[in-house]
mmCIF file of C-alpha atoms in Angstrom:
data_model
loop_
_atom_site.group_PDB
_atom_site.id
_atom_site.type_symbol
_atom_site.label_atom_id
_atom_site.label_comp_id
_atom_site.label_asym_id
_atom_site.label_seq_id
_atom_site.Cartn_x
_atom_site.Cartn_y
_atom_site.Cartn_z
ATOM 1 C CA MET A 1 7.247 8.074 12.373
ATOM 2 C CA ALA A 2 8.472 4.999 10.694
ATOM 3 C CA THR A 3 8.831 1.437 11.785
ATOM 4 C CA LYS A 4 11.012 0.165 11.584
ATOM 5 C CA ALA A 5 9.839 -2.300 9.199
ATOM 6 C CA ALA A 6 9.521 0.528 6.747
ATOM 7 C CA LYS A 7 13.453 2.146 7.361
ATOM 8 C CA GLU A 8 14.921 -1.616 6.848
ATOM 9 C CA ARG A 9 12.386 -1.121 3.932
ATOM 10 C CA ILE A 10 14.213 1.963 2.475
ATOM 11 C CA THR A 11 17.941 0.741 3.900
ATOM 12 C CA THR A 12 16.915 -2.553 1.525
ATOM 13 C CA LEU A 13 16.250 -0.098 -1.569
ATOM 14 C CA THR A 14 18.863 2.438 -1.099
ATOM 15 C CA LYS A 15 21.243 -0.669 -1.520
ATOM 16 C CA ILE A 16 19.642 -1.788 -4.781
ATOM 17 C CA ALA A 17 19.797 0.889 -6.156
ATOM 18 C CA LEU A 18 23.754 2.010 -5.149
ATOM 19 C CA VAL A 19 24.322 -2.023 -6.504
ATOM 20 C CA ILE A 20 22.424 -0.859 -9.375
ATOM 21 C CA LEU A 21 23.850 2.655 -9.879
ATOM 22 C CA GLY A 22 27.470 1.282 -9.432
ATOM 23 C CA ALA A 23 27.373 -1.613 -12.163
ATOM 24 C CA GLY A 24 25.730 1.335 -14.406
ATOM 25 C CA THR A 25 28.144 3.717 -13.285
ATOM 26 C CA ILE A 26 31.515 0.861 -13.610
ATOM 27 C CA SER A 27 30.242 0.105 -17.125
ATOM 28 C CA GLY A 28 29.620 3.667 -18.362
ATOM 29 C CA MET A 29 33.563 4.191 -17.128
ATOM 30 C CA TYR A 30 34.605 1.495 -19.010
ATOM 31 C CA LEU A 31 32.722 2.661 -22.484
ATOM 32 C CA SER A 32 34.172 6.089 -21.572
ATOM 33 C CA LEU A 33 37.648 4.705 -20.450
ATOM 34 C CA SER A 34 37.716 2.522 -24.140
ATOM 35 C CA HIS A 35 36.900 5.498 -26.007
ATOM 36 C CA LEU A 36 39.456 8.102 -24.310
ATOM 37 C CA ALA A 37 42.309 5.127 -24.099
ATOM 38 C CA GLU A 38 41.147 4.750 -28.071
ATOM 39 C CA THR A 39 40.910 8.920 -28.853
ATOM 40 C CA ILE A 40 44.432 9.799 -27.451
ATOM 41 C CA HIS A 41 46.372 6.560 -28.989
ATOM 42 C CA SER A 42 44.984 8.312 -31.907
ATOM 43 C CA PHE A 43 45.244 11.628 -31.863
ATOM 44 C CA THR A 44 49.501 10.263 -30.212
ATOM 45 C CA VAL A 45 50.755 7.354 -32.046
ATOM 46 C CA GLY A 46 48.545 7.016 -34.880
ATOM 47 C CA GLY A 47 46.713 3.422 -36.021
ATOM 48 C CA GLY A 48 46.944 -0.115 -34.544
ATOM 49 C CA GLU A 49 46.554 -1.290 -30.635
ATOM 50 C CA THR A 50 46.461 0.868 -27.598
ATOM 51 C CA ASP A 51 48.557 0.872 -25.349
ATOM 52 C CA TYR A 52 48.872 0.791 -21.185
ATOM 53 C CA LYS A 53 49.576 4.897 -21.384
ATOM 54 C CA SER A 54 46.434 5.821 -23.964
ATOM 55 C CA TRP A 55 44.185 3.852 -20.360
ATOM 56 C CA PHE A 56 46.519 5.047 -17.881
ATOM 57 C CA MET A 57 45.631 8.466 -19.827
ATOM 58 C CA ALA A 58 42.122 7.861 -20.060
ATOM 59 C CA LEU A 59 42.388 7.240 -16.087
ATOM 60 C CA VAL A 60 43.177 10.012 -15.125
ATOM 61 C CA ILE A 61 41.043 12.140 -17.147
ATOM 62 C CA ASP A 62 38.111 10.116 -16.279
ATOM 63 C CA GLY A 63 39.335 9.469 -12.530
ATOM 64 C CA PHE A 64 39.993 13.399 -12.021
ATOM 65 C CA LEU A 65 36.652 14.487 -13.202
ATOM 66 C CA LEU A 66 34.531 11.907 -11.022
ATOM 67 C CA GLY A 67 37.249 12.421 -8.000
ATOM 68 C CA ALA A 68 36.558 15.901 -8.589
ATOM 69 C CA GLU A 69 32.990 15.931 -8.250
ATOM 70 C CA LEU A 70 32.604 13.933 -5.148
ATOM 71 C CA SER A 71 35.053 16.378 -3.352
ATOM 72 C CA ILE A 72 32.360 19.117 -4.740
ATOM 73 C CA ILE A 73 29.585 17.362 -3.455
ATOM 74 C CA ILE A 74 31.316 16.482 0.315
ATOM 75 C CA GLN A 75 33.281 19.768 0.728
ATOM 76 C CA THR A 76 31.434 20.770 4.101
ATOM 77 C CA TYR A 77 33.716 22.994 5.793
ATOM 78 C CA HIS A 78 36.997 23.280 3.087
ATOM 79 C CA LYS A 79 35.346 26.374 1.012
ATOM 80 C CA ASP A 80 38.696 27.559 -0.589
ATOM 81 C CA ALA A 81 39.580 24.014 -2.115
ATOM 82 C CA ARG A 82 35.846 24.339 -3.566
ATOM 83 C CA GLY A 83 37.025 27.009 -6.785
ATOM 84 C CA PHE A 84 40.260 24.720 -7.309
ATOM 85 C CA SER A 85 37.583 21.239 -7.567
ATOM 86 C CA ILE A 86 35.273 23.007 -10.094
ATOM 87 C CA THR A 87 37.650 24.145 -12.385
ATOM 88 C CA LEU A 88 39.226 20.735 -12.218
ATOM 89 C CA PHE A 89 35.385 19.422 -12.842
ATOM 90 C CA LEU A 90 35.520 21.433 -15.847
ATOM 91 C CA VAL A 91 38.478 21.003 -17.396
ATOM 92 C CA CYS A 92 38.316 17.185 -17.225
ATOM 93 C CA ALA A 93 34.577 17.076 -17.858
ATOM 94 C CA PHE A 94 35.305 19.080 -21.061
ATOM 95 C CA LEU A 95 37.904 16.675 -22.031
ATOM 96 C CA SER A 96 35.800 13.326 -21.308
ATOM 97 C CA VAL A 97 32.462 14.956 -23.577
ATOM 98 C CA ALA A 98 35.627 16.334 -26.189
ATOM 99 C CA LEU A 99 37.537 12.235 -26.086
ATOM 100 C CA ASN A 100 34.055 10.513 -26.287
ATOM 101 C CA THR A 101 32.377 12.333 -28.814
ATOM 102 C CA TRP A 102 35.240 11.894 -31.292
ATOM 103 C CA ALA A 103 35.167 8.133 -30.288
ATOM 104 C CA PHE A 104 32.183 7.790 -31.321
ATOM 105 C CA VAL A 105 31.937 10.270 -33.926
ATOM 106 C CA GLU A 106 34.846 8.435 -35.390
ATOM 107 C CA HIS A 107 32.886 5.692 -35.716
ATOM 108 C CA ALA A 108 29.902 6.533 -37.014
ATOM 109 C CA PRO A 109 28.473 5.017 -40.152
ATOM 110 C CA ALA A 110 28.959 7.133 -43.125
ATOM 111 C CA ASP A 111 25.957 5.700 -45.393
ATOM 112 C CA LYS A 112 23.583 6.570 -42.521
ATOM 113 C CA PRO A 113 23.195 10.978 -43.038
ATOM 114 C CA TRP A 114 22.594 10.659 -38.837
ATOM 115 C CA ALA A 115 24.959 8.377 -37.741
ATOM 116 C CA LYS A 116 27.471 11.735 -37.307
ATOM 117 C CA GLU A 117 24.461 13.877 -35.539
ATOM 118 C CA PHE A 118 23.291 10.374 -33.047
ATOM 119 C CA ALA A 119 27.151 10.051 -31.938
ATOM 120 C CA VAL A 120 27.600 13.933 -31.229
ATOM 121 C CA MET A 121 24.792 13.584 -29.151
ATOM 122 C CA LEU A 122 26.004 10.177 -27.096
ATOM 123 C CA GLY A 123 30.085 11.507 -26.850
ATOM 124 C CA VAL A 124 28.470 14.364 -24.738
ATOM 125 C CA LEU A 125 25.339 12.047 -22.996
ATOM 126 C CA LEU A 126 28.137 8.875 -21.708
ATOM 127 C CA PRO A 127 29.959 11.044 -19.369
ATOM 128 C CA GLY A 128 26.658 13.090 -18.073
ATOM 129 C CA MET A 129 25.256 9.997 -17.288
ATOM 130 C CA ILE A 130 28.614 8.945 -15.363
ATOM 131 C CA ILE A 131 28.509 11.970 -13.410
ATOM 132 C CA VAL A 132 24.654 12.431 -12.511
ATOM 133 C CA ALA A 133 25.019 8.404 -11.446
ATOM 134 C CA ALA A 134 27.962 8.941 -9.509
ATOM 135 C CA VAL A 135 26.076 12.169 -8.179
ATOM 136 C CA VAL A 136 22.431 10.345 -6.902
ATOM 137 C CA ALA A 137 24.889 6.906 -6.376
ATOM 138 C CA SER A 138 26.868 9.886 -3.175
ATOM 139 C CA LYS A 139 23.667 11.025 -2.153
ATOM 140 C CA LEU A 140 22.427 7.672 -1.676
ATOM 141 C CA LEU A 141 25.221 6.790 0.228
ATOM 142 C CA GLN A 142 25.413 9.824 2.169
ATOM 143 C CA GLY A 143 21.919 9.069 3.185
ATOM 144 C CA LEU A 144 22.568 5.191 3.895
ATOM 145 C CA LEU A 145 25.407 6.745 6.142
ATOM 146 C CA GLY A 146 23.507 8.526 7.573
ATOM 147 C CA SER A 147 20.912 5.934 9.225
ATOM 148 C CA ILE A 148 23.300 3.239 10.192
ATOM 149 C CA ALA A 149 24.899 6.455 11.737
ATOM 150 C CA ALA A 150 21.514 8.161 13.449
ATOM 151 C CA GLU A 151 20.836 4.024 14.608
ATOM 152 C CA GLY A 152 24.076 4.017 16.084
ATOM 153 C CA THR A 153 23.937 7.459 18.209
ATOM 154 C CA SER A 154 19.589 6.218 19.030
ATOM 155 C CA GLY A 155 18.599 7.194 23.243
ATOM 156 C CA SER A 156 21.575 10.112 22.513
ATOM 157 C CA LYS A 157 22.019 13.672 21.072
ATOM 158 C CA GLN A 158 23.104 12.732 17.150
ATOM 159 C CA ARG A 159 26.079 14.459 16.060
ATOM 160 C CA THR A 160 25.705 16.963 12.661
ATOM 161 C CA ASN A 161 28.245 18.292 10.295
ATOM 162 C CA SER A 162 26.267 21.500 10.297
ATOM 163 C CA PRO A 163 28.981 24.833 10.539
ATOM 164 C CA ARG A 164 25.835 25.739 13.297
ATOM 165 C CA LYS A 165 27.119 28.424 16.232
ATOM 166 C CA ARG A 166 26.420 27.003 19.717
ATOM 167 C CA ALA A 167 24.861 28.922 22.416
ATOM 168 C CA PRO A 168 27.057 30.603 24.418
ATOM 169 C CA VAL A 169 26.856 28.668 28.117
ATOM 170 C CA LYS A 170 25.184 30.385 31.026
ATOM 171 C CA LYS A 171 27.229 30.937 33.886
ATOM 172 C CA ALA A 172 25.936 29.583 37.407
ATOM 173 C CA ALA A 173 25.624 32.923 39.737
#
């Protein structure tokens, strides 16, 4: 049985991990969004400064990517929506990887022979790191919220969201 101090230490470490993962995810999202907006703008308009429409399209792609990913994680009872969430996630992940890769390759210096390959690797890794960080953060958050809920129900039977069958109630004779 863990002591109260150990539980507080775990909770504190979980909060620190969430802050670090949140900062990393936000930084990665900013980089990804700027690449997506730049690439969308170059495909639709051509050169020049990116406009707000390109940024909104970038937000839609990465926003749907994270939204679909989180909906896959938290779905417990709505199995029929899971297929749609997975499809949306895969489409947005493909778009994010493709557009980020394009932007990295566009900025790769031509005088270095390895730069294009490195740019492709970064274009694939950036959305992947954002996805992994969001998954880990959501799992940590679920655990933290679960431990807070368990503390609030100490002394009483803890309710879970598991879809287990209830035992039949015996009737008194």
